[in-house]
Amino acid sequence: MLLGLFLMHGMDDGAAGDGLAAEKDGYRLGSRATSLPAGQPASYTFTVTGPDGKPVTDFAVDQTKKLHFYAIRSDLTGYQHLHPAMAADGTWTADFAALQPGTWRLYASFTPNTGTGTGTGTGTDFLLSRTITIPGDATTTPCPRPRPPPPSTATRSPSKANSWPAWPTN
């Protein structure tokens, strides 16, 4: 998946989990919603519960926000990075711009300030995710064809094999 190719803003490479599960070390990304409407702004509510099963409400600030939320369409043609708002009860609300039909993976990146004392929780970065479906005709976009490799230096003259091409002068 795309997340294995780069690190998201606000995450280091020591995050707990690979971002492909809704639960890690007792922390869980939960929501009743499994879909959102297509082609219009929509709100998605969710909670992060701790090992005790209660909503986590105390998070460390990372890159000026307590939680970073990402939506990435399965064919990589859609992407949103949001900073949802948390209510006092630990319910988060992410307000999406219009999402196109298809399968989307939602990722929450956070660091709880509380923990169980078992090596998880305080100071541990988490990356959890869930899948949602946006109903409708999902037209996928194929990846572009790869470009052919540049000519090999073996086909260049020996005197130019290790030199850089000249810069344009205009």
mmCIF file of N, CA and C in Angstrom, residues 26-161:
data_model
loop_
_atom_site.group_PDB
_atom_site.id
_atom_site.type_symbol
_atom_site.label_atom_id
_atom_site.label_comp_id
_atom_site.label_asym_id
_atom_site.label_seq_id
_atom_site.Cartn_x
_atom_site.Cartn_y
_atom_site.Cartn_z
ATOM 1 N N GLY A 26 -4.147 -2.823 22.054
ATOM 2 C CA GLY A 26 -5.313 -2.440 22.845
ATOM 3 C C GLY A 26 -5.955 -1.131 22.428
ATOM 4 N N TYR A 27 -5.321 -0.367 21.570
ATOM 5 C CA TYR A 27 -5.903 0.880 21.054
ATOM 6 C C TYR A 27 -6.685 0.547 19.796
ATOM 7 N N ARG A 28 -7.882 1.133 19.676
ATOM 8 C CA ARG A 28 -8.771 0.769 18.570
ATOM 9 C C ARG A 28 -9.391 2.010 17.944
ATOM 10 N N LEU A 29 -9.406 2.016 16.614
ATOM 11 C CA LEU A 29 -10.089 3.051 15.841
ATOM 12 C C LEU A 29 -11.473 2.498 15.526
ATOM 13 N N GLY A 30 -12.514 3.130 16.078
ATOM 14 C CA GLY A 30 -13.856 2.596 15.910
ATOM 15 C C GLY A 30 -14.823 3.609 15.328
ATOM 16 N N SER A 31 -15.760 3.104 14.540
ATOM 17 C CA SER A 31 -16.821 3.918 13.966
ATOM 18 C C SER A 31 -17.955 3.004 13.550
ATOM 19 N N ARG A 32 -19.165 3.514 13.623
ATOM 20 C CA ARG A 32 -20.316 2.750 13.140
ATOM 21 C C ARG A 32 -20.476 2.895 11.637
ATOM 22 N N ALA A 33 -19.938 3.965 11.077
ATOM 23 C CA ALA A 33 -20.096 4.237 9.648
ATOM 24 C C ALA A 33 -19.202 3.318 8.822
ATOM 25 N N THR A 34 -19.774 2.742 7.789
ATOM 26 C CA THR A 34 -19.019 1.918 6.845
ATOM 27 C C THR A 34 -19.035 2.524 5.447
ATOM 28 N N SER A 35 -19.806 3.611 5.284
ATOM 29 C CA SER A 35 -19.851 4.306 4.002
ATOM 30 C C SER A 35 -20.194 5.772 4.240
ATOM 31 N N LEU A 36 -19.940 6.577 3.243
ATOM 32 C CA LEU A 36 -20.289 7.988 3.238
ATOM 33 C C LEU A 36 -20.898 8.297 1.880
ATOM 34 N N PRO A 37 -21.705 9.352 1.778
ATOM 35 C CA PRO A 37 -22.300 9.676 0.475
ATOM 36 C C PRO A 37 -21.247 10.158 -0.511
ATOM 37 N N ALA A 38 -21.516 9.901 -1.789
ATOM 38 C CA ALA A 38 -20.585 10.285 -2.853
ATOM 39 C C ALA A 38 -20.856 11.704 -3.329
ATOM 40 N N GLY A 39 -19.770 12.385 -3.717
ATOM 41 C CA GLY A 39 -19.882 13.653 -4.408
ATOM 42 C C GLY A 39 -20.355 14.835 -3.595
ATOM 43 N N GLN A 40 -20.354 14.730 -2.284
ATOM 44 C CA GLN A 40 -20.763 15.860 -1.439
ATOM 45 C C GLN A 40 -19.977 15.833 -0.136
ATOM 46 N N PRO A 41 -19.804 16.993 0.497
ATOM 47 C CA PRO A 41 -19.113 16.999 1.780
ATOM 48 C C PRO A 41 -19.841 16.102 2.784
ATOM 49 N N ALA A 42 -19.089 15.434 3.625
ATOM 50 C CA ALA A 42 -19.683 14.530 4.611
ATOM 51 C C ALA A 42 -18.831 14.501 5.871
ATOM 52 N N SER A 43 -19.489 14.263 6.999
ATOM 53 C CA SER A 43 -18.795 14.139 8.278
ATOM 54 C C SER A 43 -18.683 12.673 8.662
ATOM 55 N N TYR A 44 -17.538 12.310 9.205
ATOM 56 C CA TYR A 44 -17.271 10.946 9.651
ATOM 57 C C TYR A 44 -16.922 11.030 11.133
ATOM 58 N N THR A 45 -17.667 10.333 11.966
ATOM 59 C CA THR A 45 -17.387 10.340 13.405
ATOM 60 C C THR A 45 -16.745 9.017 13.797
ATOM 61 N N PHE A 46 -15.810 9.121 14.746
ATOM 62 C CA PHE A 46 -15.086 7.932 15.188
ATOM 63 C C PHE A 46 -14.539 8.174 16.586
ATOM 64 N N THR A 47 -14.068 7.113 17.200
ATOM 65 C CA THR A 47 -13.403 7.204 18.494
ATOM 66 C C THR A 47 -12.109 6.409 18.449
ATOM 67 N N VAL A 48 -11.216 6.769 19.331
ATOM 68 C CA VAL A 48 -10.024 5.982 19.601
ATOM 69 C C VAL A 48 -10.201 5.499 21.039
ATOM 70 N N THR A 49 -10.322 4.187 21.206
ATOM 71 C CA THR A 49 -10.458 3.640 22.551
ATOM 72 C C THR A 49 -9.132 3.036 22.988
ATOM 73 N N GLY A 50 -8.908 3.071 24.276
ATOM 74 C CA GLY A 50 -7.673 2.541 24.853
ATOM 75 C C GLY A 50 -7.834 1.106 25.292
ATOM 76 N N PRO A 51 -6.792 0.544 25.882
ATOM 77 C CA PRO A 51 -6.834 -0.855 26.341
ATOM 78 C C PRO A 51 -7.954 -1.135 27.350
ATOM 79 N N ASP A 52 -8.421 -0.089 28.041
ATOM 80 C CA ASP A 52 -9.513 -0.268 28.997
ATOM 81 C C ASP A 52 -10.888 -0.219 28.326
ATOM 82 N N GLY A 53 -10.927 -0.009 27.001
ATOM 83 C CA GLY A 53 -12.188 0.043 26.264
ATOM 84 C C GLY A 53 -12.876 1.396 26.293
ATOM 85 N N LYS A 54 -12.288 2.370 26.985
ATOM 86 C CA LYS A 54 -12.876 3.705 27.082
ATOM 87 C C LYS A 54 -12.231 4.637 26.053
ATOM 88 N N PRO A 55 -12.992 5.639 25.586
ATOM 89 C CA PRO A 55 -12.405 6.588 24.637
ATOM 90 C C PRO A 55 -11.208 7.319 25.236
ATOM 91 N N VAL A 56 -10.159 7.428 24.434
ATOM 92 C CA VAL A 56 -8.983 8.191 24.831
ATOM 93 C C VAL A 56 -9.294 9.665 24.565
ATOM 94 N N THR A 57 -8.995 10.526 25.546
ATOM 95 C CA THR A 57 -9.262 11.960 25.378
ATOM 96 C C THR A 57 -8.012 12.805 25.580
ATOM 97 N N ASP A 58 -6.903 12.188 25.936
ATOM 98 C CA ASP A 58 -5.672 12.930 26.186
ATOM 99 C C ASP A 58 -4.607 12.483 25.182
ATOM 100 N N PHE A 59 -4.301 13.373 24.242
ATOM 101 C CA PHE A 59 -3.358 13.069 23.168
ATOM 102 C C PHE A 59 -2.221 14.073 23.174
ATOM 103 N N ALA A 60 -1.032 13.638 22.802
ATOM 104 C CA ALA A 60 0.099 14.539 22.621
ATOM 105 C C ALA A 60 -0.093 15.322 21.325
ATOM 106 N N VAL A 61 0.417 16.525 21.298
ATOM 107 C CA VAL A 61 0.366 17.333 20.084
ATOM 108 C C VAL A 61 1.542 16.944 19.199
ATOM 109 N N ASP A 62 1.248 16.665 17.931
ATOM 110 C CA ASP A 62 2.264 16.322 16.940
ATOM 111 C C ASP A 62 2.048 17.220 15.731
ATOM 112 N N GLN A 63 3.035 18.009 15.361
ATOM 113 C CA GLN A 63 2.906 18.937 14.238
ATOM 114 C C GLN A 63 1.697 19.855 14.435
ATOM 115 N N THR A 64 1.518 20.372 15.613
ATOM 116 C CA THR A 64 0.476 21.321 16.037
ATOM 117 C C THR A 64 -0.914 20.721 16.176
ATOM 118 N N LYS A 65 -1.100 19.422 15.984
ATOM 119 C CA LYS A 65 -2.422 18.803 16.085
ATOM 120 C C LYS A 65 -2.350 17.538 16.944
ATOM 121 N N LYS A 66 -3.474 17.211 17.574
ATOM 122 C CA LYS A 66 -3.532 16.007 18.408
ATOM 123 C C LYS A 66 -3.778 14.739 17.603
ATOM 124 N N LEU A 67 -4.343 14.883 16.409
ATOM 125 C CA LEU A 67 -4.606 13.716 15.591
ATOM 126 C C LEU A 67 -4.594 14.146 14.129
ATOM 127 N N HIS A 68 -3.945 13.360 13.311
ATOM 128 C CA HIS A 68 -3.941 13.571 11.863
ATOM 129 C C HIS A 68 -4.783 12.454 11.268
ATOM 130 N N PHE A 69 -5.634 12.801 10.315
ATOM 131 C CA PHE A 69 -6.560 11.839 9.729
ATOM 132 C C PHE A 69 -6.430 11.909 8.216
ATOM 133 N N TYR A 70 -6.288 10.749 7.593
ATOM 134 C CA TYR A 70 -6.044 10.678 6.158
ATOM 135 C C TYR A 70 -7.088 9.773 5.507
ATOM 136 N N ALA A 71 -7.520 10.147 4.315
ATOM 137 C CA ALA A 71 -8.368 9.292 3.486
ATOM 138 C C ALA A 71 -7.630 9.082 2.172
ATOM 139 N N ILE A 72 -7.428 7.832 1.794
ATOM 140 C CA ILE A 72 -6.710 7.511 0.560
ATOM 141 C C ILE A 72 -7.543 6.491 -0.219
ATOM 142 N N ARG A 73 -7.887 6.853 -1.447
ATOM 143 C CA ARG A 73 -8.676 5.965 -2.293
ATOM 144 C C ARG A 73 -7.802 4.790 -2.740
ATOM 145 N N SER A 74 -8.412 3.612 -2.877
ATOM 146 C CA SER A 74 -7.655 2.390 -3.146
ATOM 147 C C SER A 74 -6.835 2.444 -4.430
ATOM 148 N N ASP A 75 -7.268 3.222 -5.432
ATOM 149 C CA ASP A 75 -6.465 3.324 -6.657
ATOM 150 C C ASP A 75 -5.538 4.545 -6.622
ATOM 151 N N LEU A 76 -5.426 5.167 -5.454
ATOM 152 C CA LEU A 76 -4.528 6.296 -5.186
ATOM 153 C C LEU A 76 -4.893 7.564 -5.961
ATOM 154 N N THR A 77 -6.129 7.674 -6.460
ATOM 155 C CA THR A 77 -6.534 8.878 -7.185
ATOM 156 C C THR A 77 -7.209 9.901 -6.286
ATOM 157 N N GLY A 78 -7.400 9.585 -5.020
ATOM 158 C CA GLY A 78 -8.002 10.516 -4.080
ATOM 159 C C GLY A 78 -7.250 10.508 -2.773
ATOM 160 N N TYR A 79 -7.118 11.699 -2.172
ATOM 161 C CA TYR A 79 -6.365 11.828 -0.924
ATOM 162 C C TYR A 79 -6.863 13.065 -0.184
ATOM 163 N N GLN A 80 -7.080 12.936 1.113
ATOM 164 C CA GLN A 80 -7.384 14.084 1.960
ATOM 165 C C GLN A 80 -6.644 13.914 3.278
ATOM 166 N N HIS A 81 -6.086 14.999 3.779
ATOM 167 C CA HIS A 81 -5.415 15.035 5.082
ATOM 168 C C HIS A 81 -6.192 16.030 5.922
ATOM 169 N N LEU A 82 -6.804 15.538 6.999
ATOM 170 C CA LEU A 82 -7.673 16.360 7.834
ATOM 171 C C LEU A 82 -7.169 16.427 9.267
ATOM 172 N N HIS A 83 -7.649 17.432 9.970
ATOM 173 C CA HIS A 83 -7.412 17.567 11.404
ATOM 174 C C HIS A 83 -8.781 17.620 12.069
ATOM 175 N N PRO A 84 -9.333 16.449 12.433
ATOM 176 C CA PRO A 84 -10.682 16.407 12.991
ATOM 177 C C PRO A 84 -10.753 17.087 14.350
ATOM 178 N N ALA A 85 -11.973 17.410 14.758
ATOM 179 C CA ALA A 85 -12.229 18.017 16.068
ATOM 180 C C ALA A 85 -12.691 16.925 17.024
ATOM 181 N N MET A 86 -12.212 17.013 18.282
ATOM 182 C CA MET A 86 -12.608 16.038 19.292
ATOM 183 C C MET A 86 -13.568 16.685 20.288
ATOM 184 N N ALA A 87 -14.683 16.002 20.564
ATOM 185 C CA ALA A 87 -15.623 16.428 21.595
ATOM 186 C C ALA A 87 -15.101 15.979 22.960
ATOM 187 N N ALA A 88 -15.660 16.525 24.018
ATOM 188 C CA ALA A 88 -15.220 16.202 25.375
ATOM 189 C C ALA A 88 -15.339 14.711 25.692
ATOM 190 N N ASP A 89 -16.277 14.007 25.047
ATOM 191 C CA ASP A 89 -16.459 12.567 25.317
ATOM 192 C C ASP A 89 -15.497 11.676 24.532
ATOM 193 N N GLY A 90 -14.592 12.287 23.732
ATOM 194 C CA GLY A 90 -13.613 11.514 22.971
ATOM 195 C C GLY A 90 -14.070 11.160 21.571
ATOM 196 N N THR A 91 -15.224 11.662 21.135
ATOM 197 C CA THR A 91 -15.702 11.427 19.774
ATOM 198 C C THR A 91 -15.070 12.456 18.846
ATOM 199 N N TRP A 92 -14.473 11.972 17.775
ATOM 200 C CA TRP A 92 -13.845 12.833 16.779
ATOM 201 C C TRP A 92 -14.780 12.986 15.590
ATOM 202 N N THR A 93 -14.737 14.149 14.931
ATOM 203 C CA THR A 93 -15.502 14.380 13.712
ATOM 204 C C THR A 93 -14.570 14.921 12.645
ATOM 205 N N ALA A 94 -14.482 14.187 11.544
ATOM 206 C CA ALA A 94 -13.677 14.598 10.394
ATOM 207 C C ALA A 94 -14.635 15.056 9.302
ATOM 208 N N ASP A 95 -14.460 16.275 8.837
ATOM 209 C CA ASP A 95 -15.316 16.829 7.790
ATOM 210 C C ASP A 95 -14.616 16.721 6.446
ATOM 211 N N PHE A 96 -15.086 15.777 5.633
ATOM 212 C CA PHE A 96 -14.490 15.523 4.322
ATOM 213 C C PHE A 96 -15.083 16.433 3.259
ATOM 214 N N ALA A 97 -14.241 16.832 2.315
ATOM 215 C CA ALA A 97 -14.731 17.392 1.069
ATOM 216 C C ALA A 97 -15.323 16.207 0.302
ATOM 217 N N ALA A 98 -15.991 16.468 -0.793
ATOM 218 C CA ALA A 98 -16.644 15.408 -1.561
ATOM 219 C C ALA A 98 -15.681 14.273 -1.891
ATOM 220 N N LEU A 99 -16.099 13.052 -1.606
ATOM 221 C CA LEU A 99 -15.332 11.854 -1.934
ATOM 222 C C LEU A 99 -15.984 11.179 -3.136
ATOM 223 N N GLN A 100 -15.174 10.684 -4.040
ATOM 224 C CA GLN A 100 -15.665 9.999 -5.230
ATOM 225 C C GLN A 100 -15.935 8.533 -4.898
ATOM 226 N N PRO A 101 -16.865 7.890 -5.626
ATOM 227 C CA PRO A 101 -17.173 6.484 -5.361
ATOM 228 C C PRO A 101 -15.926 5.594 -5.410
ATOM 229 N N GLY A 102 -15.951 4.580 -4.579
ATOM 230 C CA GLY A 102 -14.848 3.631 -4.523
ATOM 231 C C GLY A 102 -14.565 3.212 -3.094
ATOM 232 N N THR A 103 -13.506 2.482 -2.917
ATOM 233 C CA THR A 103 -13.067 2.044 -1.597
ATOM 234 C C THR A 103 -11.987 2.987 -1.107
ATOM 235 N N TRP A 104 -12.137 3.448 0.110
ATOM 236 C CA TRP A 104 -11.201 4.382 0.735
ATOM 237 C C TRP A 104 -10.694 3.782 2.036
ATOM 238 N N ARG A 105 -9.445 4.033 2.345
ATOM 239 C CA ARG A 105 -8.864 3.628 3.630
ATOM 240 C C ARG A 105 -8.672 4.897 4.438
ATOM 241 N N LEU A 106 -9.177 4.901 5.681
ATOM 242 C CA LEU A 106 -9.066 6.044 6.583
ATOM 243 C C LEU A 106 -8.022 5.722 7.646
ATOM 244 N N TYR A 107 -7.063 6.609 7.810
ATOM 245 C CA TYR A 107 -5.945 6.406 8.737
ATOM 246 C C TYR A 107 -5.959 7.476 9.817
ATOM 247 N N ALA A 108 -5.767 7.047 11.056
ATOM 248 C CA ALA A 108 -5.627 7.977 12.185
ATOM 249 C C ALA A 108 -4.209 7.841 12.728
ATOM 250 N N SER A 109 -3.531 8.971 12.827
ATOM 251 C CA SER A 109 -2.166 9.026 13.350
ATOM 252 C C SER A 109 -2.215 9.827 14.651
ATOM 253 N N PHE A 110 -1.782 9.217 15.755
ATOM 254 C CA PHE A 110 -1.905 9.877 17.062
ATOM 255 C C PHE A 110 -0.918 9.296 18.066
ATOM 256 N N THR A 111 -0.742 10.033 19.157
ATOM 257 C CA THR A 111 0.080 9.594 20.285
ATOM 258 C C THR A 111 -0.705 9.850 21.565
ATOM 259 N N PRO A 112 -1.172 8.792 22.238
ATOM 260 C CA PRO A 112 -1.912 9.008 23.483
ATOM 261 C C PRO A 112 -0.966 9.469 24.596
ATOM 262 N N ASN A 113 -1.474 10.351 25.456
ATOM 263 C CA ASN A 113 -0.703 10.789 26.625
ATOM 264 C C ASN A 113 -0.932 9.874 27.813
ATOM 265 N N THR A 114 -1.813 8.919 27.668
ATOM 266 C CA THR A 114 -2.100 7.971 28.743
ATOM 267 C C THR A 114 -1.772 6.578 28.250
ATOM 268 N N GLY A 115 -1.565 5.668 29.181
ATOM 269 C CA GLY A 115 -1.237 4.306 28.786
ATOM 270 C C GLY A 115 -1.422 3.351 29.928
ATOM 271 N N THR A 116 -1.125 2.106 29.683
ATOM 272 C CA THR A 116 -1.356 1.058 30.683
ATOM 273 C C THR A 116 -0.112 0.744 31.494
ATOM 274 N N GLY A 117 1.007 1.365 31.153
ATOM 275 C CA GLY A 117 2.238 1.047 31.853
ATOM 276 C C GLY A 117 2.888 -0.230 31.355
ATOM 277 N N THR A 118 2.407 -0.766 30.223
ATOM 278 C CA THR A 118 2.953 -2.014 29.694
ATOM 279 C C THR A 118 3.833 -1.775 28.479
ATOM 280 N N GLY A 119 4.288 -0.543 28.325
ATOM 281 C CA GLY A 119 5.141 -0.252 27.184
ATOM 282 C C GLY A 119 4.376 0.342 26.022
ATOM 283 N N THR A 120 3.056 0.421 26.108
ATOM 284 C CA THR A 120 2.274 1.089 25.064
ATOM 285 C C THR A 120 1.560 2.273 25.696
ATOM 286 N N GLY A 121 1.091 3.135 24.858
ATOM 287 C CA GLY A 121 0.381 4.302 25.365
ATOM 288 C C GLY A 121 1.281 5.501 25.360
ATOM 289 N N THR A 122 1.589 6.019 26.521
ATOM 290 C CA THR A 122 2.344 7.255 26.630
ATOM 291 C C THR A 122 3.587 7.234 25.756
ATOM 292 N N GLY A 123 3.679 8.209 24.864
ATOM 293 C CA GLY A 123 4.850 8.354 24.017
ATOM 294 C C GLY A 123 4.902 7.442 22.810
ATOM 295 N N THR A 124 3.928 6.556 22.656
ATOM 296 C CA THR A 124 3.924 5.648 21.511
ATOM 297 C C THR A 124 3.068 6.241 20.403
ATOM 298 N N ASP A 125 3.622 6.339 19.203
ATOM 299 C CA ASP A 125 2.870 6.802 18.042
ATOM 300 C C ASP A 125 2.080 5.636 17.485
ATOM 301 N N PHE A 126 0.811 5.881 17.163
ATOM 302 C CA PHE A 126 -0.037 4.846 16.578
ATOM 303 C C PHE A 126 -0.516 5.272 15.205
ATOM 304 N N LEU A 127 -0.685 4.305 14.331
ATOM 305 C CA LEU A 127 -1.262 4.491 13.009
ATOM 306 C C LEU A 127 -2.268 3.366 12.810
ATOM 307 N N LEU A 128 -3.559 3.717 12.929
ATOM 308 C CA LEU A 128 -4.625 2.739 12.805
ATOM 309 C C LEU A 128 -5.504 3.112 11.620
ATOM 310 N N SER A 129 -6.218 2.131 11.054
ATOM 311 C CA SER A 129 -7.037 2.456 9.889
ATOM 312 C C SER A 129 -8.266 1.578 9.791
ATOM 313 N N ARG A 130 -9.191 2.051 8.976
ATOM 314 C CA ARG A 130 -10.427 1.346 8.642
ATOM 315 C C ARG A 130 -10.724 1.595 7.173
ATOM 316 N N THR A 131 -11.547 0.732 6.594
ATOM 317 C CA THR A 131 -11.968 0.898 5.203
ATOM 318 C C THR A 131 -13.423 1.357 5.172
ATOM 319 N N ILE A 132 -13.723 2.286 4.261
ATOM 320 C CA ILE A 132 -15.099 2.676 4.010
ATOM 321 C C ILE A 132 -15.357 2.600 2.508
ATOM 322 N N THR A 133 -16.623 2.531 2.169
ATOM 323 C CA THR A 133 -17.019 2.485 0.766
ATOM 324 C C THR A 133 -17.847 3.716 0.455
ATOM 325 N N ILE A 134 -17.546 4.341 -0.659
ATOM 326 C CA ILE A 134 -18.354 5.440 -1.165
ATOM 327 C C ILE A 134 -19.151 4.840 -2.324
ATOM 328 N N PRO A 135 -20.493 4.734 -2.176
ATOM 329 C CA PRO A 135 -21.281 4.050 -3.197
ATOM 330 C C PRO A 135 -21.345 4.817 -4.512
ATOM 331 N N GLY A 136 -21.594 4.079 -5.574
ATOM 332 C CA GLY A 136 -21.725 4.668 -6.897
ATOM 333 C C GLY A 136 -20.819 3.955 -7.876
ATOM 334 N N ASP A 137 -20.825 4.447 -9.099
ATOM 335 C CA ASP A 137 -19.962 3.881 -10.128
ATOM 336 C C ASP A 137 -18.525 4.292 -9.868
ATOM 337 N N ALA A 138 -17.739 3.348 -9.454
ATOM 338 C CA ALA A 138 -16.333 3.613 -9.145
ATOM 339 C C ALA A 138 -15.506 3.360 -10.387
ATOM 340 N N THR A 139 -15.139 4.416 -11.055
ATOM 341 C CA THR A 139 -14.258 4.265 -12.202
ATOM 342 C C THR A 139 -12.832 4.400 -11.703
ATOM 343 N N THR A 140 -12.042 3.416 -11.995
ATOM 344 C CA THR A 140 -10.662 3.443 -11.537
ATOM 345 C C THR A 140 -9.772 4.025 -12.622
ATOM 346 N N THR A 141 -8.689 4.568 -12.174
ATOM 347 C CA THR A 141 -7.709 5.149 -13.080
ATOM 348 C C THR A 141 -6.479 4.259 -13.074
ATOM 349 N N PRO A 142 -6.116 3.707 -14.225
ATOM 350 C CA PRO A 142 -4.916 2.863 -14.241
ATOM 351 C C PRO A 142 -3.671 3.710 -14.025
ATOM 352 N N CYS A 143 -2.674 3.099 -13.471
ATOM 353 C CA CYS A 143 -1.391 3.786 -13.298
ATOM 354 C C CYS A 143 -0.796 4.070 -14.672
ATOM 355 N N PRO A 144 -0.082 5.170 -14.801
ATOM 356 C CA PRO A 144 0.542 5.441 -16.100
ATOM 357 C C PRO A 144 1.590 4.378 -16.427
ATOM 358 N N ARG A 145 1.802 4.184 -17.728
ATOM 359 C CA ARG A 145 2.819 3.224 -18.160
ATOM 360 C C ARG A 145 4.185 3.757 -17.770
ATOM 361 N N PRO A 146 5.075 2.889 -17.354
ATOM 362 C CA PRO A 146 6.419 3.365 -17.003
ATOM 363 C C PRO A 146 7.150 3.890 -18.236
ATOM 364 N N ARG A 147 7.982 4.861 -17.987
ATOM 365 C CA ARG A 147 8.814 5.380 -19.067
ATOM 366 C C ARG A 147 9.930 4.386 -19.353
ATOM 367 N N PRO A 148 10.381 4.339 -20.608
ATOM 368 C CA PRO A 148 11.509 3.442 -20.886
ATOM 369 C C PRO A 148 12.750 3.972 -20.168
ATOM 370 N N PRO A 149 13.651 3.086 -19.820
ATOM 371 C CA PRO A 149 14.870 3.533 -19.131
ATOM 372 C C PRO A 149 15.705 4.412 -20.060
ATOM 373 N N PRO A 150 16.515 5.302 -19.476
ATOM 374 C CA PRO A 150 17.382 6.130 -20.314
ATOM 375 C C PRO A 150 18.399 5.251 -21.031
ATOM 376 N N PRO A 151 18.953 5.754 -22.114
ATOM 377 C CA PRO A 151 19.957 4.953 -22.829
ATOM 378 C C PRO A 151 21.117 4.610 -21.896
ATOM 379 N N SER A 152 21.615 3.439 -22.070
ATOM 380 C CA SER A 152 22.730 2.976 -21.249
ATOM 381 C C SER A 152 24.000 3.742 -21.620
ATOM 382 N N THR A 153 24.875 3.937 -20.625
ATOM 383 C CA THR A 153 26.158 4.589 -20.904
ATOM 384 C C THR A 153 27.021 3.714 -21.803
ATOM 385 N N ALA A 154 26.676 2.424 -21.908
ATOM 386 C CA ALA A 154 27.454 1.534 -22.766
ATOM 387 C C ALA A 154 27.299 1.902 -24.236
ATOM 388 N N THR A 155 26.194 2.600 -24.576
ATOM 389 C CA THR A 155 25.995 2.977 -25.974
ATOM 390 C C THR A 155 26.607 4.342 -26.281
ATOM 391 N N ARG A 156 27.098 5.035 -25.259
ATOM 392 C CA ARG A 156 27.712 6.338 -25.462
ATOM 393 C C ARG A 156 29.205 6.164 -25.711
ATOM 394 N N SER A 157 29.797 7.144 -26.278
ATOM 395 C CA SER A 157 31.235 7.046 -26.537
ATOM 396 C C SER A 157 31.993 7.006 -25.212
ATOM 397 N N PRO A 158 33.106 6.288 -25.144
ATOM 398 C CA PRO A 158 33.857 6.143 -23.901
ATOM 399 C C PRO A 158 34.265 7.492 -23.307
ATOM 400 N N SER A 159 34.540 8.480 -24.110
ATOM 401 C CA SER A 159 34.977 9.766 -23.559
ATOM 402 C C SER A 159 33.835 10.513 -22.886
ATOM 403 N N LYS A 160 32.581 10.186 -23.174
ATOM 404 C CA LYS A 160 31.448 10.881 -22.579
ATOM 405 C C LYS A 160 30.689 9.995 -21.592
ATOM 406 N N ALA A 161 31.134 8.792 -21.374
ATOM 407 C CA ALA A 161 30.406 7.860 -20.521
ATOM 408 C C ALA A 161 30.281 8.359 -19.095
#
